[in-house]
Amino acid sequence: MAANPQKKNWFQRHKILGTFLIIFVFLILAGMISNALSPKDSKVQSLNSNENINPPSPPNTYTIEILGTEGIEFSGNIGGGGNSRSIDGSVPSTYTVEGWPAVAVIQKKGASGILKVIMKKGDKILNEQETSAAYGVVTVSSG
């Protein structure tokens, strides 16, 4: 017995419609899941609606003061926000770094004298440390 061509054609049409229906339902579910996972923070919503947009705050600027026995030499690394640089100098010296966290690791180049390192933000002292040890190392950070 030969299959009825109308029945075969009907099944093919419904197979295609069924496939489209499955894809459509999948897309709706994906959109619902995506919406559920998106942040609901009011700041994000206000940024999306262009309300109360504040410019980004300027980077944190820190001052590193290297004090102690005048004239003793030092070397070390200072930096902020993931950037660092090597320094060499003598007491007293002052450096500025930008970015959080700010860090300074300074070592005396000699056996005598006192090395003091102060980390400031504006006029506020955040951290200070000193050493009188021969070739002593001092580490300070912004927090």
Backbone as CSV, one residue per row, in Angstrom:
resi,resn,N_x,N_y,N_z,CA_x,CA_y,CA_z,C_x,C_y,C_z
1,MET,0.820,-1.175,0.000,0.000,0.000,0.000,0.865,1.239,0.000
2,ALA,0.539,2.112,-0.845,1.282,3.356,-0.957,0.738,4.339,0.074
3,ALA,1.651,5.109,0.657,1.243,6.106,1.651,0.505,7.226,0.955
4,ASN,-0.438,7.749,1.654,-1.229,8.834,1.117,-0.346,10.078,1.014
5,PRO,-0.209,10.690,-0.198,0.652,11.854,-0.352,0.187,13.038,0.484
6,GLN,-1.102,13.172,0.739,-1.583,14.287,1.552,-1.144,14.125,2.999
7,LYS,-1.199,12.889,3.531,-0.766,12.650,4.902,0.726,12.939,5.044
8,LYS,1.533,12.491,4.088,2.969,12.714,4.128,3.265,14.210,4.087
9,ASN,2.598,14.952,3.237,2.785,16.387,3.128,2.365,17.079,4.426
10,TRP,1.294,16.630,5.060,0.817,17.196,6.314,1.862,17.013,7.412
11,PHE,2.466,15.827,7.501,3.496,15.557,8.516,4.733,16.421,8.282
12,GLN,5.115,16.625,7.031,6.285,17.455,6.738,6.026,18.901,7.156
13,ARG,4.847,19.418,6.866,4.524,20.786,7.262,4.542,20.933,8.778
14,HIS,3.971,19.998,9.473,3.923,20.081,10.932,5.295,19.838,11.559
15,LYS,6.123,19.059,10.908,7.487,18.851,11.399,8.259,20.170,11.330
16,ILE,8.102,20.898,10.245,8.771,22.189,10.092,8.200,23.189,11.095
17,LEU,6.879,23.244,11.239,6.258,24.145,12.212,6.684,23.787,13.632
18,GLY,6.773,22.515,13.936,7.211,22.063,15.260,8.639,22.500,15.553
19,THR,9.494,22.399,14.545,10.888,22.830,14.711,10.948,24.326,14.977
20,PHE,10.185,25.113,14.222,10.147,26.558,14.458,9.592,26.872,15.845
21,LEU,8.590,26.144,16.280,8.008,26.353,17.598,9.039,26.063,18.694
22,ILE,9.796,24.999,18.555,10.835,24.657,19.536,11.905,25.747,19.580
23,ILE,12.332,26.226,18.421,13.341,27.295,18.373,12.789,28.563,19.013
24,PHE,11.539,28.898,18.740,10.915,30.088,19.304,10.847,30.003,20.830
25,VAL,10.433,28.868,21.350,10.364,28.674,22.807,11.761,28.773,23.415
26,PHE,12.755,28.202,22.760,14.137,28.274,23.242,14.612,29.725,23.327
27,LEU,14.318,30.521,22.299,14.731,31.925,22.306,14.040,32.706,23.421
28,ILE,12.779,32.427,23.659,12.060,33.103,24.743,12.685,32.741,26.084
29,LEU,12.963,31.466,26.305,13.587,31.039,27.560,14.975,31.652,27.728
30,ALA,15.749,31.704,26.662,17.088,32.304,26.738,16.991,33.779,27.107
31,GLY,16.033,34.483,26.550,15.841,35.888,26.889,15.420,36.080,28.332
32,MET,14.558,35.202,28.838,14.129,35.296,30.227,15.294,35.031,31.176
33,ILE,16.110,34.038,30.872,17.267,33.722,31.711,18.264,34.867,31.666
34,SER,18.495,35.403,30.493,19.421,36.530,30.350,18.949,37.728,31.154
35,ASN,17.676,38.020,31.117,17.118,39.141,31.864,17.221,38.895,33.362
36,ALA,17.013,37.655,33.793,17.103,37.327,35.215,18.531,37.463,35.725
37,LEU,19.526,37.227,34.890,20.922,37.299,35.301,21.501,38.696,35.192
38,SER,20.811,39.623,34.549,21.351,40.980,34.392,21.255,41.719,35.719
39,PRO,22.206,42.650,35.985,22.212,43.366,37.265,20.981,44.242,37.423
40,LYS,20.495,44.301,38.642,19.324,45.124,38.951,19.721,46.342,39.771
41,ASP,21.001,46.668,39.799,21.519,47.792,40.577,20.927,49.097,40.071
42,SER,20.498,49.943,41.002,19.886,51.214,40.605,20.876,52.110,39.880
43,LYS,22.172,52.001,40.210,23.167,52.816,39.515,23.249,52.415,38.047
44,VAL,23.185,51.113,37.787,23.233,50.646,36.405,21.995,51.121,35.663
45,GLN,20.832,51.031,36.313,19.606,51.462,35.662,19.632,52.958,35.376
46,SER,20.148,53.768,36.327,20.172,55.205,36.072,21.176,55.548,34.986
47,LEU,22.276,54.795,34.890,23.215,55.035,33.805,22.593,54.686,32.464
48,ASN,21.802,53.603,32.445,21.165,53.211,31.199,20.126,54.233,30.757
49,SER,19.509,54.932,31.707,18.497,55.910,31.330,19.066,57.324,31.262
50,ASN,20.411,57.446,31.319,21.104,58.732,31.209,20.678,59.732,32.281
51,GLU,20.339,59.254,33.464,19.992,60.136,34.567,21.147,60.158,35.562
52,ASN,21.462,61.321,36.083,22.463,61.485,37.136,23.803,60.842,36.799
53,ILE,24.290,61.069,35.622,25.591,60.512,35.251,26.674,61.384,35.866
54,ASN,27.514,60.762,36.704,28.627,61.471,37.325,29.898,61.115,36.584
55,PRO,30.751,62.093,36.348,32.022,61.770,35.705,32.855,60.906,36.643
56,PRO,33.745,60.085,36.100,34.560,59.247,36.971,35.418,60.116,37.884
57,SER,35.617,59.618,39.112,36.425,60.391,40.050,37.882,60.354,39.611
58,PRO,38.630,61.427,39.924,40.036,61.460,39.527,40.805,60.371,40.261
59,PRO,41.923,59.955,39.691,42.684,58.891,40.341,43.194,59.353,41.700
60,ASN,43.377,58.398,42.593,43.926,58.704,43.910,45.379,59.116,43.761
61,THR,45.732,60.229,44.373,47.101,60.726,44.332,47.691,60.635,45.734
62,TYR,48.853,60.032,45.832,49.523,59.829,47.115,50.912,60.452,47.068
63,THR,51.360,60.946,48.230,52.696,61.510,48.369,53.518,60.573,49.243
64,ILE,54.731,60.287,48.796,55.654,59.453,49.560,56.821,60.342,49.967
65,GLU,56.948,60.551,51.273,58.047,61.356,51.805,59.101,60.415,52.376
66,ILE,60.342,60.616,51.968,61.448,59.806,52.471,62.333,60.727,53.298
67,LEU,62.339,60.473,54.603,63.015,61.332,55.570,64.005,60.503,56.387
68,GLY,64.613,61.148,57.361,65.546,60.474,58.257,66.839,61.242,58.345
69,THR,67.937,60.502,58.473,69.257,61.110,58.561,69.600,61.734,57.216
70,GLU,69.777,63.047,57.236,69.999,63.771,55.985,71.221,63.241,55.244
71,GLY,71.033,63.016,53.942,72.125,62.613,53.066,72.291,61.117,52.865
72,ILE,71.645,60.270,53.696,71.822,58.830,53.453,71.142,58.466,52.143
73,GLU,71.712,57.494,51.460,71.188,57.094,50.152,70.253,55.901,50.296
74,PHE,69.329,55.817,49.343,68.350,54.727,49.342,68.041,54.335,47.908
75,SER,67.401,53.183,47.768,66.852,52.752,46.479,65.577,51.989,46.787
76,GLY,64.752,51.797,45.763,63.523,51.056,46.000,62.564,51.143,44.840
77,ASN,61.332,50.741,45.129,60.251,50.778,44.148,59.053,51.472,44.759
78,ILE,58.397,52.309,43.954,57.160,52.961,44.367,56.154,52.807,43.234
79,GLY,54.886,52.833,43.586,53.885,52.738,42.532,52.483,52.785,43.078
80,GLY,51.539,52.859,42.145,50.130,52.868,42.483,49.303,52.347,41.334
81,GLY,48.192,51.718,41.657,47.283,51.227,40.633,47.893,50.184,39.725
82,GLY,48.829,49.390,40.237,49.447,48.337,39.438,50.660,48.776,38.646
83,ASN,50.997,50.052,38.670,52.190,50.549,37.972,53.270,50.833,39.003
84,SER,54.525,50.531,38.660,55.606,50.824,39.599,56.829,51.317,38.847
85,ARG,57.715,51.951,39.618,58.968,52.419,39.036,60.057,52.331,40.094
86,SER,61.279,52.177,39.638,62.434,52.129,40.531,62.901,53.543,40.813
87,ILE,63.365,53.747,42.038,63.899,55.055,42.410,65.233,54.881,43.125
88,ASP,66.075,55.886,43.022,67.333,56.007,43.756,67.422,57.454,44.193
89,GLY,67.882,57.680,45.413,67.994,59.061,45.861,68.651,59.151,47.211
90,SER,68.542,60.344,47.796,69.071,60.560,49.140,68.044,61.334,49.954
91,VAL,68.120,61.175,51.272,67.186,61.811,52.199,67.517,63.299,52.285
92,PRO,66.552,64.194,52.273,65.110,63.996,52.134,64.676,63.996,50.665
93,SER,63.625,63.244,50.354,63.059,63.207,48.997,61.551,63.042,49.090
94,THR,60.857,63.502,48.054,59.400,63.379,47.989,59.009,62.910,46.594
95,TYR,58.078,61.952,46.540,57.588,61.404,45.273,56.065,61.398,45.298
96,THR,55.466,61.401,44.110,54.015,61.325,43.968,53.672,60.121,43.102
97,VAL,52.663,59.357,43.534,52.165,58.229,42.739,50.653,58.352,42.640
98,GLU,50.099,57.785,41.574,48.655,57.809,41.372,48.126,56.397,41.252
99,GLY,46.936,56.193,41.798,46.268,54.903,41.711,46.298,54.166,43.029
100,TRP,45.256,53.367,43.230,45.153,52.600,44.462,45.362,51.139,44.143
101,PRO,46.053,50.391,44.937,46.758,50.799,46.141,48.131,51.364,45.804
102,ALA,48.562,52.323,46.598,49.908,52.884,46.443,50.835,52.153,47.406
103,VAL,52.054,51.862,46.935,53.011,51.092,47.735,54.401,51.674,47.534
104,ALA,55.192,51.646,48.608,56.601,52.042,48.524,57.426,51.033,49.318
105,VAL,58.472,50.509,48.686,59.424,49.609,49.342,60.797,50.241,49.142
106,ILE,61.382,50.736,50.230,62.616,51.517,50.163,63.684,50.859,51.041
107,GLN,64.922,50.793,50.529,66.033,50.187,51.270,67.186,51.173,51.403
108,LYS,67.753,51.217,52.614,68.952,52.024,52.842,70.110,51.403,52.079
109,LYS,70.989,52.238,51.535,72.170,51.734,50.833,73.383,51.627,51.757
110,GLY,73.209,51.983,53.017,74.339,51.947,53.944,73.962,51.346,55.277
111,ALA,74.970,51.284,56.161,74.781,50.659,57.463,74.293,51.639,58.524
112,SER,74.602,52.918,58.388,74.267,53.864,59.451,73.111,54.768,59.053
113,GLY,72.541,55.425,60.070,71.482,56.394,59.843,70.084,55.815,59.979
114,ILE,69.113,56.716,59.911,67.697,56.352,60.027,67.005,56.667,58.706
115,LEU,66.173,55.740,58.271,65.363,55.925,57.063,63.904,55.865,57.492
116,LYS,63.147,56.913,57.180,61.728,56.977,57.526,60.939,57.256,56.258
117,VAL,59.886,56.472,56.029,59.044,56.646,54.841,57.614,56.894,55.311
118,ILE,56.999,57.948,54.750,55.632,58.330,55.108,54.775,58.317,53.848
119,MET,53.616,57.658,53.919,52.631,57.642,52.829,51.500,58.584,53.229
120,LYS,51.224,59.586,52.370,50.175,60.568,52.645,49.181,60.639,51.496
121,LYS,47.957,60.998,51.847,46.957,61.385,50.847,46.501,62.770,51.267
122,GLY,46.914,63.761,50.496,46.704,65.142,50.923,47.580,65.407,52.132
123,ASP,46.968,65.914,53.204,47.707,66.166,54.442,47.596,65.009,55.427
124,LYS,46.810,64.004,55.093,46.560,62.892,56.011,47.641,61.820,55.870
125,ILE,48.273,61.469,56.989,49.271,60.392,56.999,48.527,59.062,57.046
126,LEU,48.752,58.227,56.041,48.101,56.924,55.967,48.941,55.828,56.608
127,ASN,50.257,55.952,56.466,51.144,54.893,56.940,52.547,55.470,57.048
128,GLU,53.282,55.069,58.058,54.680,55.484,58.167,55.464,54.382,58.857
129,GLN,56.725,54.295,58.474,57.595,53.264,59.031,59.028,53.762,58.948
130,GLU,59.860,53.316,59.884,61.268,53.708,59.837,62.146,52.542,60.257
131,THR,63.426,52.645,59.863,64.410,51.640,60.240,65.747,52.316,60.511
132,SER,66.474,51.741,61.467,67.857,52.158,61.710,68.797,50.984,61.457
133,ALA,68.242,49.869,60.991,69.046,48.676,60.715,69.969,48.921,59.521
134,ALA,71.117,48.264,59.550,72.040,48.351,58.417,71.346,47.802,57.178
135,TYR,71.337,48.562,56.118,70.688,48.192,54.854,69.210,47.826,55.056
136,GLY,68.589,48.482,56.031,67.204,48.181,56.389,66.212,48.514,55.285
137,VAL,65.090,47.803,55.313,64.024,47.980,54.321,62.767,48.477,55.025
138,VAL,62.100,49.427,54.391,60.850,49.978,54.904,59.780,49.801,53.831
139,THR,58.597,49.335,54.254,57.473,49.158,53.332,56.267,49.908,53.875
140,VAL,55.662,50.751,53.045,54.423,51.441,53.414,53.428,51.299,52.263
141,SER,52.141,51.374,52.619,51.108,51.288,51.582,49.941,52.191,51.946
142,SER,49.071,52.398,50.979,47.913,53.269,51.180,46.770,52.549,51.875
143,GLY,46.876,51.271,52.048,45.806,50.565,52.760,45.501,49.329,52.153
